PDB file of C-alpha atoms in Angstrom:
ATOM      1  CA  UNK K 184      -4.430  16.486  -6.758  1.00 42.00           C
ATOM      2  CA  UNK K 185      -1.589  14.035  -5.565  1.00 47.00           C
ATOM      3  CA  UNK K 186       0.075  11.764  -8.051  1.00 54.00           C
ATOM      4  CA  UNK K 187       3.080   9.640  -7.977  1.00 61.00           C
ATOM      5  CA  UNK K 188       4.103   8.076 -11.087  1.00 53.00           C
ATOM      6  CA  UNK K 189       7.483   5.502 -11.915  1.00 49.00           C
ATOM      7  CA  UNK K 190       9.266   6.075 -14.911  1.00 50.00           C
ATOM      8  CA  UNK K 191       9.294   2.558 -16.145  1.00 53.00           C
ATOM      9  CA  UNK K 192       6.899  -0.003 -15.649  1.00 85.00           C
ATOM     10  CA  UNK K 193       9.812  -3.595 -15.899  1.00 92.00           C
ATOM     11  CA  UNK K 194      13.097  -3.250 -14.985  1.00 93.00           C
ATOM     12  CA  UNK K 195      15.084  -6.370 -16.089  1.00 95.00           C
ATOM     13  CA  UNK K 196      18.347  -6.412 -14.417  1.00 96.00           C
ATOM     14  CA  UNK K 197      21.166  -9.429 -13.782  1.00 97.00           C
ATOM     15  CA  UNK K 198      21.554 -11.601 -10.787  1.00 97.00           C
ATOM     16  CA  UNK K 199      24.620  -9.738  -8.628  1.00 97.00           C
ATOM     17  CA  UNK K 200      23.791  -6.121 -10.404  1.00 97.00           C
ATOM     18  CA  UNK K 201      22.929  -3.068  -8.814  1.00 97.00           C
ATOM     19  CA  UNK K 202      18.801  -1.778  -9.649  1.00 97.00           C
ATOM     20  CA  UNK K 203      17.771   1.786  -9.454  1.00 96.00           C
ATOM     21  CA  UNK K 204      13.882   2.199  -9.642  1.00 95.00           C
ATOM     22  CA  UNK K 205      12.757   5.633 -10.334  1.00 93.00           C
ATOM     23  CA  UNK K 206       9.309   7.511  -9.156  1.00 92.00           C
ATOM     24  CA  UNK K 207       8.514  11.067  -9.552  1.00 90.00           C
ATOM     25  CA  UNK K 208       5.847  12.971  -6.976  1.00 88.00           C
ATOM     26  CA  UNK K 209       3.578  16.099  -8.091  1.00 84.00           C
ATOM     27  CA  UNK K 210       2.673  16.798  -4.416  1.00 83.00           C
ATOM     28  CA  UNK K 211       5.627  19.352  -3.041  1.00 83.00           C
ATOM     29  CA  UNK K 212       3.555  19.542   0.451  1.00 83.00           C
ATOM     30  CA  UNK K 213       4.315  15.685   0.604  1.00 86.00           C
ATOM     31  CA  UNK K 214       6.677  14.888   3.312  1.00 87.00           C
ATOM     32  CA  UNK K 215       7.076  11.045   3.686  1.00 90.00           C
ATOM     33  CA  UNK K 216       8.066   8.487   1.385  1.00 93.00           C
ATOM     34  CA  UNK K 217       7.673   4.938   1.365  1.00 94.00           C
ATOM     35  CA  UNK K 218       9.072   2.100  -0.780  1.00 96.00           C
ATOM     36  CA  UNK K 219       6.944  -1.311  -0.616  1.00 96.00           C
ATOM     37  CA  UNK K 220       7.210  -4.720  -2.679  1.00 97.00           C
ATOM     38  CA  UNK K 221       4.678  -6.319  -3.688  1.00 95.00           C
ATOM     39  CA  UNK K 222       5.516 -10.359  -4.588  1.00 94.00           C
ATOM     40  CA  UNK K 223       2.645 -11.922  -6.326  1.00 89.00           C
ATOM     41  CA  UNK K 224      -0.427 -12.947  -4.862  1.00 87.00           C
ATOM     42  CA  UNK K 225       0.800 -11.023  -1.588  1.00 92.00           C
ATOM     43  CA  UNK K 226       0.294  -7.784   0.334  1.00 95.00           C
ATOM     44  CA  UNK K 227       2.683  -4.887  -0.066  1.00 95.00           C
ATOM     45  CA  UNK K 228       6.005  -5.203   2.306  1.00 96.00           C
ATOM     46  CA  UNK K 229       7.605  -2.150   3.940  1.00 94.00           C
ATOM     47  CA  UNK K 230      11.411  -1.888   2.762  1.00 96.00           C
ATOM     48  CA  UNK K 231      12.424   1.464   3.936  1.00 96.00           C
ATOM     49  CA  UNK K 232      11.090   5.151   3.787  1.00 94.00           C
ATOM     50  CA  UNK K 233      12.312   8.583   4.525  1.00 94.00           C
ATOM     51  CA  UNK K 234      11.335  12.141   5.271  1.00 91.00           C
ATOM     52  CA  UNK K 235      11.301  14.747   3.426  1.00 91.00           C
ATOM     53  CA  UNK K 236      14.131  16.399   6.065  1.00 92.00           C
ATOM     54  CA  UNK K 237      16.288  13.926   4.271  1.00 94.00           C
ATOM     55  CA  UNK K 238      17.932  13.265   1.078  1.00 96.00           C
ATOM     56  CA  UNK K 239      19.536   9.931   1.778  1.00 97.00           C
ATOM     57  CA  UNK K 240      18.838   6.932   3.733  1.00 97.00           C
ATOM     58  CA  UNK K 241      20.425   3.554   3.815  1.00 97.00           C
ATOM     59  CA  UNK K 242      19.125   0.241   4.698  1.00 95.00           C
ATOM     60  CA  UNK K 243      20.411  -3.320   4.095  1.00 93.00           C
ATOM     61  CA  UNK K 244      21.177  -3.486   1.050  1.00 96.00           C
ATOM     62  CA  UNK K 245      18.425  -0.342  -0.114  1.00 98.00           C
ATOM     63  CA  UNK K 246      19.094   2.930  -0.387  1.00 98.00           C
ATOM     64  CA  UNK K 247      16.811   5.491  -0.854  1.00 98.00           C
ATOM     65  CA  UNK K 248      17.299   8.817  -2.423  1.00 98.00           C
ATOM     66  CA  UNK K 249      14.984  11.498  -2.078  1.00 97.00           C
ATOM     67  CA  UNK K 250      15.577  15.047  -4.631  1.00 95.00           C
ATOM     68  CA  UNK K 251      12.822  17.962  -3.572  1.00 92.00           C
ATOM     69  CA  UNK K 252      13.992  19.874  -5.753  1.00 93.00           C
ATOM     70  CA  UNK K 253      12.569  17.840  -8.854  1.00 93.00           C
ATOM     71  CA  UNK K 254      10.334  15.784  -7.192  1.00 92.00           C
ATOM     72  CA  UNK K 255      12.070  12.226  -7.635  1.00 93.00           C
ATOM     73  CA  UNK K 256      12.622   9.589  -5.354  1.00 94.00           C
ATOM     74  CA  UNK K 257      14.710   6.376  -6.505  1.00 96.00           C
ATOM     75  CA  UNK K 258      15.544   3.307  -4.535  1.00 97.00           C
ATOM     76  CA  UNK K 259      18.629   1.437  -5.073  1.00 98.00           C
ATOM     77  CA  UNK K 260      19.039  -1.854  -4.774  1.00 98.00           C
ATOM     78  CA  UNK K 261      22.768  -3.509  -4.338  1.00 98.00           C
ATOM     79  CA  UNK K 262      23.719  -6.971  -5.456  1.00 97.00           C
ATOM     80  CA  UNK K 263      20.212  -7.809  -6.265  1.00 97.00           C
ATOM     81  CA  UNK K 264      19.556 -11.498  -5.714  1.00 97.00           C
ATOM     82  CA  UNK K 265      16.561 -13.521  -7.531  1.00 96.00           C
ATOM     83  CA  UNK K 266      14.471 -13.237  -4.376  1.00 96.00           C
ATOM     84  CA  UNK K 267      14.316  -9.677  -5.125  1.00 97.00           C
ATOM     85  CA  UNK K 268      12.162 -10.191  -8.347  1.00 96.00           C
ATOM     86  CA  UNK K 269       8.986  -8.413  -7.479  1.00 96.00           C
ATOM     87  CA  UNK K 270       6.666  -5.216  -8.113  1.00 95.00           C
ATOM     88  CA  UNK K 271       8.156  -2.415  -6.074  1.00 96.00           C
ATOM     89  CA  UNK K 272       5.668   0.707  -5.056  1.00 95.00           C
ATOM     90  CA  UNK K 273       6.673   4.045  -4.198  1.00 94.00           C
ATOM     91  CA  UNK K 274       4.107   6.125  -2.157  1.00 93.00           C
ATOM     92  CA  UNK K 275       4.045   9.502  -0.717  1.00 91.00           C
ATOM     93  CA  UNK K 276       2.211  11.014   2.722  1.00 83.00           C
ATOM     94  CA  UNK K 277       0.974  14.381   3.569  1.00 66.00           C
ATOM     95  CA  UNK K 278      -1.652  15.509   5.347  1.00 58.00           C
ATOM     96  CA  UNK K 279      -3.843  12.436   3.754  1.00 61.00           C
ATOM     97  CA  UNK K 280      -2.925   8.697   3.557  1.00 77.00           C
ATOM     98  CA  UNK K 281      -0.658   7.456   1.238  1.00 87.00           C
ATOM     99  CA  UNK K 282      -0.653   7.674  -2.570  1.00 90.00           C
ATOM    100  CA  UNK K 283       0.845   5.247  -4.736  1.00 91.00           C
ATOM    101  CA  UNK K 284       2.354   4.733  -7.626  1.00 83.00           C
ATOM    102  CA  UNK K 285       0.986   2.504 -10.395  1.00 79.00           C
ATOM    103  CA  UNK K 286       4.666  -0.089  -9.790  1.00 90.00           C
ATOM    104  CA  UNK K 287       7.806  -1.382 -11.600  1.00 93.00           C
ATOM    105  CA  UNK K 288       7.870  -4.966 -12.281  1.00 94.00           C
ATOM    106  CA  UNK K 289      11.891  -5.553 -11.201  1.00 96.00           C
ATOM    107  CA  UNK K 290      13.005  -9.005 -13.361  1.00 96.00           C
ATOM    108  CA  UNK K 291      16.094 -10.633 -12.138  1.00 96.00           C
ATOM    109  CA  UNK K 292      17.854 -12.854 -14.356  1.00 93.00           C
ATOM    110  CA  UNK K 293      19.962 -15.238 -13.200  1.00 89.00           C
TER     111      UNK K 293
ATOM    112  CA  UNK X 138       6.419 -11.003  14.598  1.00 70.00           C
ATOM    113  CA  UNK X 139       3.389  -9.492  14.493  1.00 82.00           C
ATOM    114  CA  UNK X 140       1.234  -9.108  11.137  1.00 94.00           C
ATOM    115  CA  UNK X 141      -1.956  -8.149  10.109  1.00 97.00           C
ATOM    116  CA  UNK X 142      -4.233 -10.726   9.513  1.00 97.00           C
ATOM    117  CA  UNK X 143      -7.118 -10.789   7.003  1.00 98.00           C
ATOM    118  CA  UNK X 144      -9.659 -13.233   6.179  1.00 97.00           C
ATOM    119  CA  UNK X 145     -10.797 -15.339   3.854  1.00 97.00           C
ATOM    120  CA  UNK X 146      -7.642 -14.713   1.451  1.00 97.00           C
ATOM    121  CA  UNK X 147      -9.919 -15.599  -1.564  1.00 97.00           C
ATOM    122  CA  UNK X 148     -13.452 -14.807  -2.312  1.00 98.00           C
ATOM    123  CA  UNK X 149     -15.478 -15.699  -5.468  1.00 98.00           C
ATOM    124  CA  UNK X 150     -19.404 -14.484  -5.680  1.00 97.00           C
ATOM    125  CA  UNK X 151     -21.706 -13.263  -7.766  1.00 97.00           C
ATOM    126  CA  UNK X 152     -22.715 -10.207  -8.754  1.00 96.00           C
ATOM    127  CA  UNK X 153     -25.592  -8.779  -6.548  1.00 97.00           C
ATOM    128  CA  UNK X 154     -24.523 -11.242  -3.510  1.00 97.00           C
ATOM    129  CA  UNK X 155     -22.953  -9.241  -0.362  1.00 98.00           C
ATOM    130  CA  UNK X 156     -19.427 -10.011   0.778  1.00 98.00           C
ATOM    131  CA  UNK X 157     -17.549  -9.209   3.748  1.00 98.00           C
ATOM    132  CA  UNK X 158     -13.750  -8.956   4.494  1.00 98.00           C
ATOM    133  CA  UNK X 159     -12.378  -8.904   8.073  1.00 98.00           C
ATOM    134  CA  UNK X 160      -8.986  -7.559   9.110  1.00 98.00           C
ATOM    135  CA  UNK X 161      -7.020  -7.627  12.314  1.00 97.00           C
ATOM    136  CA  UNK X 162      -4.231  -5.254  13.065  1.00 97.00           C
ATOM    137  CA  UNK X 163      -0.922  -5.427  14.597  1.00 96.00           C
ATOM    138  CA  UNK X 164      -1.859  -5.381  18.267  1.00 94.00           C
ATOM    139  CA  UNK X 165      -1.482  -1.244  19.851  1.00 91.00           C
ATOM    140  CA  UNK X 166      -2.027   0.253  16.048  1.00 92.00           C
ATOM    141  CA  UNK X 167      -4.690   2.631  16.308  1.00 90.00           C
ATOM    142  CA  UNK X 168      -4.572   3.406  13.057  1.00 90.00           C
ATOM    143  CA  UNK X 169      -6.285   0.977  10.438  1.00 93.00           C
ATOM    144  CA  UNK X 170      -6.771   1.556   6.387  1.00 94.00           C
ATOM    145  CA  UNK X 171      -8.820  -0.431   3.810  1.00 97.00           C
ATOM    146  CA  UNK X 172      -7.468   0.040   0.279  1.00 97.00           C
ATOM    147  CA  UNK X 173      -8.461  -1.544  -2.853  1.00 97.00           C
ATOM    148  CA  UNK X 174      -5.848  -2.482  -5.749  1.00 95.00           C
ATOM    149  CA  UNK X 175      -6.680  -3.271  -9.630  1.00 91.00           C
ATOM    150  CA  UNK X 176      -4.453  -5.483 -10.691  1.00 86.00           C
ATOM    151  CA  UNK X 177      -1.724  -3.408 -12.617  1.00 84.00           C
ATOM    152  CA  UNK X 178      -2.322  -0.714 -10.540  1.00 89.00           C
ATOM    153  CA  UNK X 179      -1.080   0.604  -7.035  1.00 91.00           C
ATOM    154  CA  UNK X 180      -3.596   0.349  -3.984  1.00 94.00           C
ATOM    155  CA  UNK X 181      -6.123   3.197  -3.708  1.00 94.00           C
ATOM    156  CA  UNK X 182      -7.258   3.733   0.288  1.00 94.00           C
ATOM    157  CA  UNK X 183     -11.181   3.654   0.664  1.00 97.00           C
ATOM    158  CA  UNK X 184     -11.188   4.296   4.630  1.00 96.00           C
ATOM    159  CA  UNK X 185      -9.365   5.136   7.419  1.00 92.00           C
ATOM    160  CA  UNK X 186      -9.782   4.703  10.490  1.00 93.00           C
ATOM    161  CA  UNK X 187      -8.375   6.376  13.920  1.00 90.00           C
ATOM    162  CA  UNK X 188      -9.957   3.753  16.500  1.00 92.00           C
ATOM    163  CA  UNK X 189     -13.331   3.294  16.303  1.00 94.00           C
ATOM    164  CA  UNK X 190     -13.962   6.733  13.963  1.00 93.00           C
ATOM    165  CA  UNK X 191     -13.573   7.444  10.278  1.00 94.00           C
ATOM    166  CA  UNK X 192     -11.260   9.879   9.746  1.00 90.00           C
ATOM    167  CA  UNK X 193     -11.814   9.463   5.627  1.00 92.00           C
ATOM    168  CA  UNK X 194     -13.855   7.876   3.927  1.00 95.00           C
ATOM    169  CA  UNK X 195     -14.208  10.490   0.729  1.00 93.00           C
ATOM    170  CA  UNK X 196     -13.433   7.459  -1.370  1.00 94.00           C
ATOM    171  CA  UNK X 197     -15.510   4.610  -0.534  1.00 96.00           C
ATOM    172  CA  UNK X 198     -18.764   4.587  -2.758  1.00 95.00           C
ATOM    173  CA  UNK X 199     -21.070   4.052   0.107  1.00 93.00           C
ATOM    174  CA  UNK X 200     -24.145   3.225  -1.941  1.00 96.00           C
ATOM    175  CA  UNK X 201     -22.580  -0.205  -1.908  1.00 97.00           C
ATOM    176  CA  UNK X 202     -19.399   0.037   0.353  1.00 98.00           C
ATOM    177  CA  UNK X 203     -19.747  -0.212   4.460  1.00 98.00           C
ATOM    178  CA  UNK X 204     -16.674  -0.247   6.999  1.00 98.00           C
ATOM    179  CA  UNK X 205     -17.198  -0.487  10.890  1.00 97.00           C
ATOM    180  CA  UNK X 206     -14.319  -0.824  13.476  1.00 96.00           C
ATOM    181  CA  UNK X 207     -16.944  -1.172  16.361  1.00 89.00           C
ATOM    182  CA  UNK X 208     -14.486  -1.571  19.442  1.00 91.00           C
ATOM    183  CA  UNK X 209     -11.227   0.221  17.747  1.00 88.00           C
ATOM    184  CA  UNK X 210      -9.333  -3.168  17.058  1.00 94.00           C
ATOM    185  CA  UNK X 211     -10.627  -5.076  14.441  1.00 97.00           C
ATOM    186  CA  UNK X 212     -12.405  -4.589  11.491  1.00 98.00           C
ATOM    187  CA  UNK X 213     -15.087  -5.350   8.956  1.00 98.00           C
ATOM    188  CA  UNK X 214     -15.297  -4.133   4.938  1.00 98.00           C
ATOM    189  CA  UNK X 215     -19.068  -4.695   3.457  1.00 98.00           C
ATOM    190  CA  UNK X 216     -19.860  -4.662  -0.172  1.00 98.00           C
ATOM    191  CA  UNK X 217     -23.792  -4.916  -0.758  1.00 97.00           C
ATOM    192  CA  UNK X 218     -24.532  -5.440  -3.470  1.00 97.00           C
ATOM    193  CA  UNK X 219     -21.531  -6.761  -5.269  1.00 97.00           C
ATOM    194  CA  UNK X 220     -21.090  -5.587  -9.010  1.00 97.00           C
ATOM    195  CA  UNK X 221     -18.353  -7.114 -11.730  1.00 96.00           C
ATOM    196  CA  UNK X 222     -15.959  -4.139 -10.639  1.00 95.00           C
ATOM    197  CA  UNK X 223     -15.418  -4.911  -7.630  1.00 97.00           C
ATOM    198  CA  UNK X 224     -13.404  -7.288  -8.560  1.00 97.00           C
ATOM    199  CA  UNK X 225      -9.684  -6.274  -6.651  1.00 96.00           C
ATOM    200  CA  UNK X 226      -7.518  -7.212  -3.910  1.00 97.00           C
ATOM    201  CA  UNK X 227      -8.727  -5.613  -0.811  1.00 98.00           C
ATOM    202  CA  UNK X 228      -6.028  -5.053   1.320  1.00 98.00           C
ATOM    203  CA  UNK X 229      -5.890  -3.890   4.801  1.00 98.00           C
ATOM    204  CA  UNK X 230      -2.862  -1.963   6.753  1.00 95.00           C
ATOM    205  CA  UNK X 231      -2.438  -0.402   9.983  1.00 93.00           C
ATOM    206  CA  UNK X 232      -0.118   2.062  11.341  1.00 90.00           C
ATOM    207  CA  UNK X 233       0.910   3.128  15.090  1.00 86.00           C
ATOM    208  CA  UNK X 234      -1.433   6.008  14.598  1.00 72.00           C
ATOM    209  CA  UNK X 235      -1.550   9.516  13.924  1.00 63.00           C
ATOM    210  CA  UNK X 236      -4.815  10.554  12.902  1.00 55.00           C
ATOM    211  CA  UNK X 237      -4.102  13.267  10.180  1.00 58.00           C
ATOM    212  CA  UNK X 238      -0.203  12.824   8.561  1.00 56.00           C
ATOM    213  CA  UNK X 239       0.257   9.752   7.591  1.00 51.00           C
ATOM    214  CA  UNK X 240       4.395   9.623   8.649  1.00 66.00           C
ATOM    215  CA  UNK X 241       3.513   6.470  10.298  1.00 78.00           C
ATOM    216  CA  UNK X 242       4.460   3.070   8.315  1.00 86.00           C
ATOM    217  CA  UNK X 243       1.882   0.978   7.501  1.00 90.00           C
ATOM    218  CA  UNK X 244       2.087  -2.472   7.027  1.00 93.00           C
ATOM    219  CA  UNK X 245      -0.287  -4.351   5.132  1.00 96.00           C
ATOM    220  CA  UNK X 246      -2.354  -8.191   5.505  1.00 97.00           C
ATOM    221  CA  UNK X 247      -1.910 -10.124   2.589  1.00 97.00           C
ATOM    222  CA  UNK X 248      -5.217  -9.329   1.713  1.00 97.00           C
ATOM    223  CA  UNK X 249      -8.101 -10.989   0.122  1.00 97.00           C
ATOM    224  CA  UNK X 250      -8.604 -11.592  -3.682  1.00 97.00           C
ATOM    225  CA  UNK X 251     -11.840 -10.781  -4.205  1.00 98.00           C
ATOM    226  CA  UNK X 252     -14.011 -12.002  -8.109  1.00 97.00           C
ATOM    227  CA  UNK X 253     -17.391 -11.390  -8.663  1.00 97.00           C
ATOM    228  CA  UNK X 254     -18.700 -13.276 -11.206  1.00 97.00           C
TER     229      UNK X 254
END
């Protein structure tokens, strides 16, 4: 079956720093790749995804990076502000509806 | 701009008792998913829908688990009866709407915290 994991579950990084969350995928027929946050008490929010015709795609201040080759997907996140302190999903789509990761906890200190 | 909407955002009952969840979705998505998420974990889908049909439901226990989308727009997640697991967020999302790859994005409600006691 399908399984997406993250490497870590917190990430604790400082206010202004750059934060790289990791995920790995199983599924190589999965195509489409999602990264959501998830801020407590709240539904999952779409920050960017990309296809698996890509390797790189930037957003405002994201970037995600997508390696088929070992299955990873990472999101970057530049100058990361307290607001960004949240639980941060990857998922990945084939032919069925999304799988998801189990989440990294991303702790900004000020 | 628009959002899905669920209702109620909290739910407390007890176990045995029958509790139902509604969600609308963004207005034109034909597309519409329930999942459920443990706290901890990362949401698990129990149905999709493609308008008013099921396109999957392989993961909702449906001794106790019902979901209807009667008219393609809105719908309605059933647990009867309720048992001390059930206890999850139940969140739903919707997408523009391809039936069978799921390249769409889906954007989720804020869902509703459900606790059976």
């Amino acid at each position: 079956g399908e399984s997406v994991g993250l490497h870590l579950p917190t990430l604790s990084v400082q206010e202004g720093d750059n934060s790289i969350i990791n995920c790995a995928y199983s599924n190589s027929a999965s195509d489409y790749f999602i990264w959501y946050k998830q801020e407590s008490g709240k539904g999952p929010q779409f920050i960017i995804d990309i296809r698996s015709n890509m390797d790189k795609r930037q957003g405002q201040r994201v970037t995600v990076l997508l390696n088929k080759t070992v299955k990873h997907l990472s999101l970057q996140i530049a100058a990361t502000q307290p607001g960004d302190s949240a639980v941060y999903f990857c998922a990945s789509g084939g032919r069925r509806a999304l799988t998801f990761g189990s989440g990294t906890r991303l702790q900004v200190q000020p | 701009e628009a959002e899905v909407a669920q209702s109620p955002r909290y739910k407390i009952t007890e176990k045995s008792q029958a509790v139902a969840f509604w969600c609308d979705p963004i207005s034109g998505h034909a597309t519409l998913y329930w999942y459920r998420q443990i706290l901890g974990q990362g949401p698990e889908l129990l149905v999709q829908f493609q308008d008013e049909s099921v396109v999957d439901d392989s993961q909702l226990p449906k001794d106790r688990f019902s979901a209807e989308r009667l008219k393609g727009v809105d719908s309605t997640l059933k647990i009867q009866p309720a048992e001390l697991g059930d206890s999850a967020m139940y969140l739903c999302a919707s997408s523009f709407g391809h039936p069978i790859r799921s390249t769409d994005t889906q954007y989720f409600g804020p869902g509703t915290r459900l606790t059976v006691l």
